Tab-separated table of C-alpha atoms in Angstrom:
chain	number	residue	atom	x	y	z
C	12	MET	CA	221.989	156.478	184.085
C	13	THR	CA	219.950	157.261	180.990
C	14	ASP	CA	221.469	155.790	177.854
C	15	ILE	CA	222.869	158.382	175.505
C	16	ALA	CA	220.461	157.090	172.843
C	17	GLU	CA	217.774	159.240	174.461
C	18	VAL	CA	219.931	162.361	174.207
C	19	LEU	CA	220.766	161.736	170.545
C	20	ALA	CA	217.115	160.990	169.812
C	21	GLY	CA	216.118	164.243	171.468
C	22	HIS	CA	218.574	166.269	169.397
C	23	ALA	CA	217.497	164.657	166.124
C	24	THR	CA	213.755	164.891	166.653
C	25	ALA	CA	213.959	168.510	167.845
C	26	GLN	CA	216.154	169.686	164.965
C	27	THR	CA	214.874	172.605	162.863
C	28	PHE	CA	216.050	174.136	159.621
C	29	ASP	CA	216.462	177.544	161.243
C	30	ASN	CA	218.801	176.000	163.805
C	31	LEU	CA	221.257	174.872	161.116
C	32	ALA	CA	224.212	177.090	160.289
C	33	GLY	CA	224.428	178.305	156.711
C	34	THR	CA	227.627	176.300	156.248
C	35	THR	CA	225.806	173.149	157.356
C	36	VAL	CA	222.966	173.734	154.897
C	37	SER	CA	225.503	174.267	152.105
C	38	ALA	CA	227.474	171.159	153.051
C	39	THR	CA	224.298	169.059	153.191
C	40	THR	CA	223.099	170.377	149.837
C	41	ASP	CA	226.434	169.800	148.117
C	42	ALA	CA	226.608	166.270	149.517
C	43	LEU	CA	223.082	165.557	148.277
C	44	PHE	CA	223.859	166.786	144.757
C	45	ASP	CA	227.080	164.797	144.691
C	46	SER	CA	225.441	161.627	146.025
C	47	LEU	CA	222.610	161.645	143.487
C	48	ALA	CA	224.991	162.100	140.555
C	49	VAL	CA	227.172	159.274	141.869
C	50	ALA	CA	224.130	157.024	142.326
C	51	LEU	CA	222.968	157.598	138.754
C	52	ALA	CA	226.465	156.696	137.571
C	53	GLY	CA	226.241	153.399	139.447
C	54	VAL	CA	222.939	152.183	138.012
C	55	ASP	CA	224.683	149.689	135.727
C	56	ALA	CA	227.859	149.162	137.768
C	57	PRO	CA	228.954	145.535	138.236
C	58	GLY	CA	226.560	143.760	140.561
C	59	VAL	CA	223.818	146.385	140.520
C	60	PRO	CA	221.741	145.073	137.564
C	61	ALA	CA	222.095	141.547	138.959
C	62	ALA	CA	220.773	142.790	142.300
C	63	ARG	CA	217.739	144.318	140.587
C	64	GLN	CA	217.088	140.981	138.937
C	65	ALA	CA	217.591	139.108	142.214
C	66	PHE	CA	214.977	141.247	143.959
C	67	ALA	CA	212.577	141.416	141.017
C	68	PRO	CA	210.094	139.066	142.757
C	69	TRP	CA	209.482	141.902	145.255
C	70	ALA	CA	208.729	144.466	142.532
C	71	GLY	CA	205.422	146.296	142.500
C	72	GLY	CA	205.725	148.809	145.299
C	73	THR	CA	205.531	152.565	144.844
C	74	VAL	CA	209.102	153.731	145.447
C	75	PRO	CA	211.303	154.371	142.388
C	76	VAL	CA	214.529	152.510	141.840
C	77	TRP	CA	216.767	155.340	140.673
C	78	GLY	CA	217.664	155.512	137.008
C	79	THR	CA	215.045	152.906	136.070
C	80	SER	CA	211.294	152.647	135.539
C	81	LEU	CA	211.125	149.973	138.246
C	82	THR	CA	209.271	150.509	141.530
C	83	MET	CA	209.657	148.500	144.723
C	84	PRO	CA	208.462	148.525	148.328
C	85	ALA	CA	210.471	151.086	150.273
C	86	PRO	CA	212.924	148.679	151.982
C	87	PHE	CA	213.962	147.057	148.709
C	88	ALA	CA	214.056	150.335	146.800
C	89	ALA	CA	216.340	151.718	149.495
C	90	LEU	CA	218.532	148.620	149.193
C	91	LEU	CA	218.914	148.896	145.421
C	92	ASN	CA	219.403	152.660	145.464
C	93	ALA	CA	222.055	152.384	148.162
C	94	GLY	CA	223.787	149.748	146.060
C	95	SER	CA	224.035	152.046	143.060
C	96	LEU	CA	225.116	154.968	145.264
C	97	HIS	CA	227.981	153.020	146.838
C	98	ALA	CA	228.973	150.879	143.855
C	99	LEU	CA	231.632	153.169	142.392
C	100	ASP	CA	233.187	154.115	145.744
C	101	TYR	CA	232.678	157.731	144.694
C	102	ASP	CA	230.369	158.747	147.564
C	103	ASP	CA	231.124	161.181	150.393
C	104	THR	CA	233.272	160.294	153.397
C	105	ASP	CA	233.959	161.356	156.929
C	106	ASP	CA	237.736	161.158	156.784
C	107	GLY	CA	237.937	161.047	160.576
C	108	VAL	CA	236.508	157.536	160.900
C	109	PRO	CA	236.272	156.806	157.888
C	110	LEU	CA	232.708	156.126	156.796
C	111	HIS	CA	230.246	156.840	153.974
C	112	ALA	CA	227.256	158.320	155.803
C	113	ASN	CA	225.021	159.081	152.836
C	114	SER	CA	225.326	155.571	151.424
C	115	VAL	CA	222.771	154.549	154.065
C	116	VAL	CA	221.067	157.761	155.204
C	117	LEU	CA	220.046	159.188	151.826
C	118	PRO	CA	218.443	156.080	150.240
C	119	VAL	CA	216.428	155.526	153.423
C	120	LEU	CA	215.117	159.092	153.488
C	121	LEU	CA	214.223	159.311	149.804
C	122	ALA	CA	212.462	155.940	149.917
C	123	ASP	CA	210.496	157.009	152.966
C	124	VAL	CA	209.504	160.425	151.616
C	125	LEU	CA	207.378	158.948	148.867
C	126	GLU	CA	205.529	156.567	151.171
C	127	ASN	CA	205.150	158.702	154.287
C	128	ALA	CA	205.773	162.355	153.398
C	129	PRO	CA	204.983	162.868	149.680
C	130	ASP	CA	204.424	166.602	150.188
C	131	CYS	CA	207.685	167.079	152.086
C	132	GLY	CA	209.256	170.485	151.602
C	133	GLY	CA	212.918	170.947	150.892
C	134	ARG	CA	213.812	172.450	154.238
C	135	GLU	CA	212.236	169.602	156.181
C	136	PHE	CA	214.145	167.126	154.058
C	137	LEU	CA	217.489	168.909	154.472
C	138	THR	CA	216.883	169.092	158.220
C	139	ALA	CA	216.338	165.338	158.447
C	140	LEU	CA	219.265	164.581	156.139
C	141	SER	CA	221.675	166.770	158.090
C	142	ALA	CA	220.549	165.196	161.369
C	143	GLY	CA	221.250	161.713	160.003
C	144	ILE	CA	224.641	162.505	158.476
C	145	ASP	CA	225.765	164.267	161.639
C	146	ALA	CA	224.638	161.401	163.867
C	147	ALA	CA	226.406	158.766	161.762
C	148	MET	CA	229.622	160.771	161.972
C	149	ARG	CA	229.292	161.253	165.745
C	150	VAL	CA	228.674	157.595	166.459
C	151	GLY	CA	231.633	156.647	164.273
C	152	ARG	CA	233.984	159.157	165.853
C	153	ALA	CA	232.978	158.843	169.484
C	154	GLY	CA	235.214	155.953	170.503
C	155	GLY	CA	238.020	156.566	168.082
C	156	PRO	CA	238.154	154.541	164.867
C	157	ARG	CA	238.337	150.788	165.212
C	158	GLY	CA	238.561	150.087	161.489
C	159	SER	CA	241.933	148.413	161.906
C	160	ARG	CA	240.077	145.616	163.711
C	161	GLY	CA	237.910	145.019	160.668
C	162	TRP	CA	234.670	146.923	161.329
C	163	ASN	CA	233.077	148.738	158.407
C	164	TYR	CA	231.818	151.980	159.919
C	165	SER	CA	229.726	152.948	156.908
C	166	VAL	CA	227.627	149.995	157.982
C	167	VAL	CA	227.741	150.024	161.776
C	168	SER	CA	227.403	153.816	162.199
C	169	GLY	CA	225.495	154.643	159.033
C	170	GLY	CA	222.471	152.678	160.166
C	171	MET	CA	222.251	154.619	163.421
C	172	GLY	CA	222.378	157.896	161.520
C	173	ALA	CA	219.685	156.724	159.127
C	174	VAL	CA	217.358	155.856	162.017
C	175	LEU	CA	217.752	159.346	163.469
C	176	ALA	CA	217.165	160.955	160.067
C	177	LEU	CA	214.012	158.887	159.679
C	178	ALA	CA	212.881	159.890	163.161
C	179	ARG	CA	213.128	163.547	162.220
C	180	LEU	CA	211.316	163.037	158.909
C	181	ARG	CA	208.463	161.091	160.533
C	182	ARG	CA	208.408	163.373	163.592
C	183	TRP	CA	208.685	160.519	166.044
C	184	ASP	CA	208.825	161.043	169.771
C	185	VAL	CA	211.962	160.115	171.687
C	186	ALA	CA	210.615	156.754	172.867
C	187	THR	CA	209.825	155.525	169.347
C	188	THR	CA	213.196	156.770	168.130
C	189	VAL	CA	215.090	154.919	170.853
C	190	SER	CA	213.116	151.767	170.081
C	191	ALA	CA	214.065	152.024	166.398
C	192	LEU	CA	217.711	152.574	167.356
C	193	GLY	CA	217.437	149.424	169.441
C	194	HIS	CA	216.142	147.442	166.491
C	195	GLN	CA	219.059	148.742	164.453
C	196	LEU	CA	221.494	147.619	167.144
C	197	ALA	CA	219.923	144.167	166.999
C	198	GLN	CA	220.729	143.961	163.267
C	199	THR	CA	224.064	145.795	163.147
C	200	ALA	CA	227.053	144.016	161.646
C	201	GLY	CA	229.721	145.083	159.227
C	202	SER	CA	233.039	143.521	158.253
C	203	LEU	CA	235.807	144.809	155.979
C	204	GLN	CA	236.478	141.269	154.718
C	205	SER	CA	234.654	142.054	151.476
C	206	ILE	CA	237.327	144.674	150.734
C	207	ILE	CA	240.159	142.314	151.606
C	208	ASP	CA	238.701	139.658	149.299
C	209	GLY	CA	237.784	142.130	146.529
C	210	SER	CA	234.144	141.040	146.730
C	211	LEU	CA	231.214	142.893	145.192
C	212	ALA	CA	229.430	142.366	148.497
C	213	LYS	CA	231.280	145.510	149.614
C	214	ARG	CA	228.945	147.742	147.636
C	215	PHE	CA	225.838	146.073	149.074
C	216	GLN	CA	226.742	146.252	152.750
C	217	PRO	CA	225.302	149.772	153.210
C	218	ALA	CA	222.415	148.663	151.003
C	219	MET	CA	221.415	145.852	153.327
C	220	VAL	CA	221.557	148.269	156.253
C	221	ALA	CA	219.273	150.722	154.435
C	222	LYS	CA	216.696	147.950	154.092
C	223	ASP	CA	217.091	146.980	157.746
C	224	VAL	CA	216.541	150.546	158.963
C	225	LEU	CA	213.122	150.641	157.315
C	226	THR	CA	212.072	147.214	158.554
C	227	GLY	CA	213.231	148.096	162.059
C	228	ALA	CA	211.251	151.335	161.853
C	229	ALA	CA	208.125	149.353	161.017
C	230	LEU	CA	208.634	147.194	164.094
C	231	ALA	CA	209.167	150.222	166.327
C	232	GLU	CA	206.047	151.954	165.022
C	233	ALA	CA	204.064	148.756	165.601
C	234	GLY	CA	204.955	148.961	169.285
C	235	ILE	CA	207.483	146.130	169.225
C	236	ASP	CA	210.130	147.621	171.457
C	237	GLY	CA	213.823	147.469	170.707
C	238	PRO	CA	216.571	147.422	173.362
C	239	ARG	CA	216.651	150.703	175.324
C	240	ASN	CA	220.300	150.773	176.351
C	241	VAL	CA	221.433	151.019	172.769
C	242	PHE	CA	224.868	152.575	173.163
C	243	GLU	CA	225.905	152.167	176.800
C	244	GLY	CA	224.324	148.860	177.749
C	245	LYS	CA	226.255	145.751	178.741
C	246	ALA	CA	226.046	144.558	175.133
C	247	GLY	CA	225.407	147.994	173.635
C	248	PHE	CA	226.989	149.600	170.607
C	249	PHE	CA	230.033	151.114	172.290
C	250	THR	CA	230.703	147.996	174.333
C	251	LEU	CA	230.755	145.824	171.235
C	252	TYR	CA	232.210	148.121	168.584
C	253	GLN	CA	234.363	150.552	170.580
C	254	ASP	CA	235.684	148.273	173.337
C	255	GLY	CA	233.626	150.200	175.879
C	256	SER	CA	235.694	153.339	175.310
C	257	TYR	CA	234.048	156.451	173.903
C	258	ASP	CA	233.893	160.213	174.366
C	259	ARG	CA	230.474	161.622	175.238
C	260	ASP	CA	231.666	165.098	174.268
C	261	VAL	CA	232.284	163.931	170.706
C	262	LEU	CA	228.758	162.550	170.639
C	263	LEU	CA	227.116	165.686	171.984
C	264	ASP	CA	229.235	168.774	171.284
C	265	GLY	CA	227.424	170.542	168.450
C	266	ALA	CA	224.839	167.784	167.977
C	267	ALA	CA	221.995	170.232	168.504
C	268	ARG	CA	223.136	172.045	165.341
C	269	ALA	CA	224.323	168.994	163.323
C	270	SER	CA	227.670	170.745	163.035
C	271	LEU	CA	229.771	167.742	161.987
C	272	VAL	CA	228.193	167.801	158.525
C	273	ASP	CA	230.569	170.681	157.801
C	274	ASP	CA	233.454	168.169	158.073
C	275	LEU	CA	232.148	165.910	155.307
C	276	SER	CA	234.499	165.250	152.383
C	277	LEU	CA	233.344	164.854	148.776
C	278	LYS	CA	235.465	162.581	146.637
C	279	PRO	CA	237.317	163.815	143.548
C	280	TYR	CA	238.197	160.250	142.460
C	281	PRO	CA	236.104	157.025	142.241
C	282	SER	CA	238.207	154.921	144.584
C	283	CYS	CA	238.805	154.300	148.271
C	284	ARG	CA	239.438	157.533	150.131
C	285	PHE	CA	242.772	156.181	151.376
C	286	THR	CA	244.073	156.267	147.773
C	287	HIS	CA	243.305	159.950	147.262
C	288	ALA	CA	246.365	161.599	148.776
C	289	ALA	CA	248.568	159.364	146.622
C	290	ILE	CA	246.468	160.182	143.545
C	291	ASP	CA	246.839	163.897	144.295
C	292	VAL	CA	250.609	163.440	144.314
C	293	ALA	CA	250.567	161.323	141.141
C	294	LEU	CA	248.616	164.025	139.309
C	295	ARG	CA	251.133	166.654	140.438
C	296	ILE	CA	253.923	164.492	139.040
C	297	HIS	CA	252.014	164.201	135.757
C	298	ARG	CA	251.477	167.976	135.595
C	299	ASP	CA	255.188	168.489	136.202
C	300	GLY	CA	255.841	166.578	132.990
C	301	ILE	CA	257.638	163.542	134.403
C	302	ASP	CA	257.129	160.721	131.909
C	303	PRO	CA	256.156	157.483	133.709
C	304	ARG	CA	258.533	155.622	131.400
C	305	ARG	CA	261.382	157.453	133.137
C	306	ILE	CA	260.295	156.271	136.597
C	307	ALA	CA	262.245	153.154	137.555
C	308	ARG	CA	260.430	152.977	140.871
C	309	ILE	CA	258.018	155.090	142.889
C	310	ARG	CA	257.650	154.434	146.595
C	311	PHE	CA	254.690	155.796	148.561
C	312	LEU	CA	255.067	156.180	152.330
C	313	VAL	CA	251.640	156.003	153.947
C	314	SER	CA	249.877	155.448	157.264
C	315	GLY	CA	249.440	151.998	158.723
C	316	GLN	CA	245.722	151.990	157.995
C	317	ALA	CA	246.293	153.131	154.411
C	318	MET	CA	248.694	150.217	154.064
C	319	ASN	CA	246.042	147.854	155.431
C	320	MET	CA	243.275	149.193	153.205
C	321	VAL	CA	244.953	150.048	149.897
C	322	GLY	CA	248.599	149.010	150.081
C	323	ARG	CA	248.447	145.471	148.774
C	324	ALA	CA	250.386	144.403	145.684
C	325	PHE	CA	248.446	144.811	142.436
C	326	ASP	CA	248.186	142.021	139.860
C	327	PRO	CA	246.366	143.162	136.693
C	328	ALA	CA	245.904	139.568	135.579
C	329	THR	CA	243.672	138.721	138.528
C	330	ALA	CA	242.431	142.079	139.827
C	331	GLY	CA	238.740	142.912	139.794
C	332	VAL	CA	237.101	146.299	140.058
C	333	VAL	CA	237.087	146.319	143.873
C	334	ASP	CA	240.788	145.419	143.913
C	335	ALA	CA	241.488	148.383	141.631
C	336	GLN	CA	239.338	150.762	143.686
C	337	PHE	CA	241.308	149.762	146.772
C	338	SER	CA	244.816	150.008	145.331
C	339	ILE	CA	247.251	152.906	145.598
C	340	ALA	CA	249.463	151.133	143.079
C	341	TYR	CA	246.756	151.034	140.414
C	342	THR	CA	245.130	154.409	141.042
C	343	ALA	CA	248.470	156.220	141.231
C	344	ALA	CA	249.580	154.517	138.004
C	345	VAL	CA	246.402	155.757	136.323
C	346	GLY	CA	247.088	159.299	137.498
C	347	LEU	CA	250.707	159.180	136.343
C	348	HIS	CA	249.832	157.880	132.872
C	349	ARG	CA	246.491	159.511	132.103
C	350	GLY	CA	246.521	162.740	134.099
C	351	ALA	CA	243.082	162.038	135.591
C	352	VAL	CA	241.321	159.265	137.503
C	353	LEU	CA	237.781	158.789	136.215
C	354	ILE	CA	235.037	156.182	136.345
C	355	ASP	CA	236.053	154.557	133.059
C	356	ASP	CA	239.514	153.870	134.480
C	357	PHE	CA	237.973	151.038	136.506
C	358	SER	CA	236.578	149.065	133.585
C	359	PRO	CA	238.009	145.575	133.010
C	360	ALA	CA	239.788	146.787	129.861
C	361	SER	CA	241.403	149.659	131.718
C	362	ILE	CA	242.515	147.445	134.592
C	363	ARG	CA	244.108	145.039	132.085
C	364	ASP	CA	245.935	147.848	130.231
C	365	PRO	CA	249.508	146.497	130.216
C	366	GLU	CA	251.066	149.963	130.372
C	367	VAL	CA	249.171	151.078	133.465
C	368	GLY	CA	248.634	147.710	135.126
C	369	GLY	CA	252.170	146.603	134.409
C	370	PHE	CA	253.554	149.810	135.906
C	371	ALA	CA	251.391	149.329	139.000
C	372	ALA	CA	252.559	145.752	139.434
C	373	ARG	CA	256.284	146.262	138.843
C	374	ARG	CA	257.241	149.830	139.692
C	375	VAL	CA	255.014	150.992	142.539
C	376	VAL	CA	255.978	150.188	146.117
C	377	ILE	CA	253.779	150.993	149.120
C	378	GLU	CA	255.286	151.103	152.597
C	379	PRO	CA	253.875	152.138	155.978
C	380	THR	CA	255.688	154.734	158.027
C	381	GLU	CA	255.408	155.507	161.722
C	382	ALA	CA	255.991	159.179	160.858
C	383	VAL	CA	252.302	159.345	159.876
C	384	PRO	CA	249.539	158.648	162.452
C	385	HIS	CA	248.220	155.123	161.988
C	386	LEU	CA	244.722	156.113	160.839
C	387	ALA	CA	245.629	159.227	158.829
C	388	MET	CA	244.913	159.666	155.120
C	389	ALA	CA	247.646	162.288	154.787
C	390	PRO	CA	250.436	163.209	154.609
C	391	VAL	CA	251.730	160.913	151.891
C	392	THR	CA	255.286	160.978	150.554
C	393	ALA	CA	256.260	159.780	147.063
C	394	GLN	CA	259.921	158.975	146.404
C	395	LEU	CA	260.818	158.605	142.723
C	396	ASP	CA	263.891	156.843	141.333
C	397	LEU	CA	264.372	158.090	137.759
C	398	ASP	CA	266.158	156.276	134.961
C	399	ASP	CA	269.025	158.799	134.966
C	400	GLY	CA	269.830	158.045	138.598
C	401	ARG	CA	268.161	161.131	140.043
C	402	GLN	CA	265.814	160.898	142.999
C	403	VAL	CA	262.805	163.195	143.379
C	404	GLU	CA	260.467	163.480	146.355
C	405	TYR	CA	256.899	164.798	146.554
C	406	LEU	CA	254.844	165.436	149.685
C	407	GLY	CA	251.055	165.480	149.796
C	408	LYS	CA	249.968	167.278	152.959
C	409	THR	CA	246.198	167.385	152.419
C	410	VAL	CA	243.556	165.402	150.542
C	411	SER	CA	241.462	166.937	147.764
C	412	GLY	CA	237.774	167.151	148.615
C	413	SER	CA	238.361	167.500	152.352
C	414	PRO	CA	237.237	170.531	154.381
C	415	GLU	CA	240.801	171.834	153.969
C	416	ALA	CA	240.650	171.501	150.174
C	417	ARG	CA	236.972	171.594	149.221
C	418	LEU	CA	235.747	170.899	145.712
C	419	THR	CA	234.381	174.027	144.056
C	420	ALA	CA	230.919	174.209	142.498
C	421	GLU	CA	232.563	173.898	139.087
C	422	GLN	CA	234.459	170.782	140.179
C	423	LEU	CA	231.300	169.233	141.621
C	424	LYS	CA	229.445	169.886	138.369
C	425	SER	CA	232.323	168.463	136.322
C	426	LYS	CA	232.292	165.321	138.456
C	427	ALA	CA	228.512	165.088	138.085
C	428	ALA	CA	228.774	165.458	134.309
C	429	ASP	CA	231.164	162.490	134.153
C	430	CYS	CA	228.833	160.514	136.420
C	431	LEU	CA	225.703	161.231	134.375
C	432	ARG	CA	227.504	160.496	131.113
C	433	HIS	CA	228.864	157.220	132.459
C	434	GLY	CA	225.448	156.204	133.761
C	435	ARG	CA	223.741	157.129	130.459
C	436	SER	CA	221.371	159.231	132.540
C	437	GLN	CA	218.696	161.421	131.003
C	438	VAL	CA	219.124	163.869	133.885
C	439	GLY	CA	221.116	167.005	133.109
C	440	VAL	CA	223.716	168.480	135.439
C	441	ASP	CA	222.063	171.884	135.596
C	442	GLU	CA	218.564	170.553	136.270
C	443	LEU	CA	219.866	168.279	139.025
C	444	TRP	CA	221.797	171.188	140.525
C	445	ALA	CA	218.717	173.420	140.413
C	446	ALA	CA	216.427	170.787	141.941
C	447	VAL	CA	218.814	170.050	144.806
C	448	HIS	CA	219.747	173.629	145.586
C	449	GLY	CA	216.092	174.636	145.424
C	450	LEU	CA	215.474	172.602	148.575
C	451	ALA	CA	216.986	175.331	150.735
C	452	GLU	CA	214.291	177.644	149.329
C	453	ASP	CA	211.731	175.013	150.390
C	454	GLU	CA	210.968	173.678	146.927
C	455	PRO	CA	209.398	170.192	147.139
C	456	VAL	CA	211.437	167.003	147.275
C	457	SER	CA	209.088	165.510	144.662
C	458	ARG	CA	210.990	167.460	141.997
C	459	ILE	CA	214.085	165.394	142.748
C	460	LEU	CA	212.145	162.136	142.862
C	461	ARG	CA	210.826	162.750	139.341
C	462	LEU	CA	214.377	163.198	138.050
C	463	LEU	CA	215.549	160.017	139.726
C	464	HIS	CA	212.788	157.969	138.121
C	465	ARG	CA	213.929	158.738	134.579
C	466	PRO	CA	215.318	155.512	133.118
C	467	VAL	CA	218.767	155.477	131.545
C	468	ARG	CA	219.061	155.915	127.796
């Protein structure tokens, strides 16, 4: 039987802009705008400047490192740009897996455009980007999430999506595309241990994959063949990462139109997506005027996977930025006290704030409940014990930024403004919005590349 890699390769390489639904074009464009603003915010995030210095010996290529005047060869530019995009944990998610598709797909495409398609029109670019996002989501969803075992699906699925996006951009045939997918399989690995340990390596895992996609592409184009049975082989992707169990219908239903892009979520808060339902509830409590000083205890009832990912106890004395990003206790405490959860709330000074950090450590309790599906992000229940003996309960049924509760254009621009301010970017919100949304009218991608090459103030 032909491996399903050939079918996916055929869908990606045959994709056209006219074949995309208007909702898919809009979702792709919004995700692109959001991702670029988030990346420019992460230019000086912890670990990112050190990574630029670490890879400085490879400087001298032609591809811009976003938010700087530095240029690098495409694989290393993609690595550094992916690092800044993923650093703040503010990038888009597929809540059904979960994974961050654009953290790999977008840096690969924009690095490759300059070297291999400098005259690329906006519609061609959006077509390739949508094909890659959709494919990453399909591969991640096909066997049912296995994140509870420790796989990082932004890494293991994102690379496959990036290969298929690249195939569409370079107009490869199916054979070359399958070979490149095979090279990606040969390099694929991704563990959640960096999250468990609070390591900055977490933000560079998609970055390393972005580099690998481009090096694997070079091998495939040179005629060095990768494994052919990429997904269904004896040691193929689904055998290794999905225990041999997967649904071909999930992989193929709607793939010809890249329809899963419509399901992409854009984050309203710069923290792990599993914290967002609890943050939504915390902000409702704040708006209702309940003073945190009156809360003797707040207990959040969450899914088993939310407990695994973001339910650990929070210690402000030892917590780093990754610990804070992956903590319901901390992020909910921020929402309760400050009425918003923004990038600056994850600075060392903010994390050490005794009022917020102390509240998170002593008064917030996280517990799993079997009433919520194990892998679900919502619903989330908050049970408050007040100092006068009263008990109050809040229920969060949906998650802001999801397809059920999309961010408006105004909210996306407000988020981008905070990102660009935080990153000291010289790019304005309106000019970034215009450049990105002009792609659907077939304006050139080079307009965006010029914006990204402006160094920070």
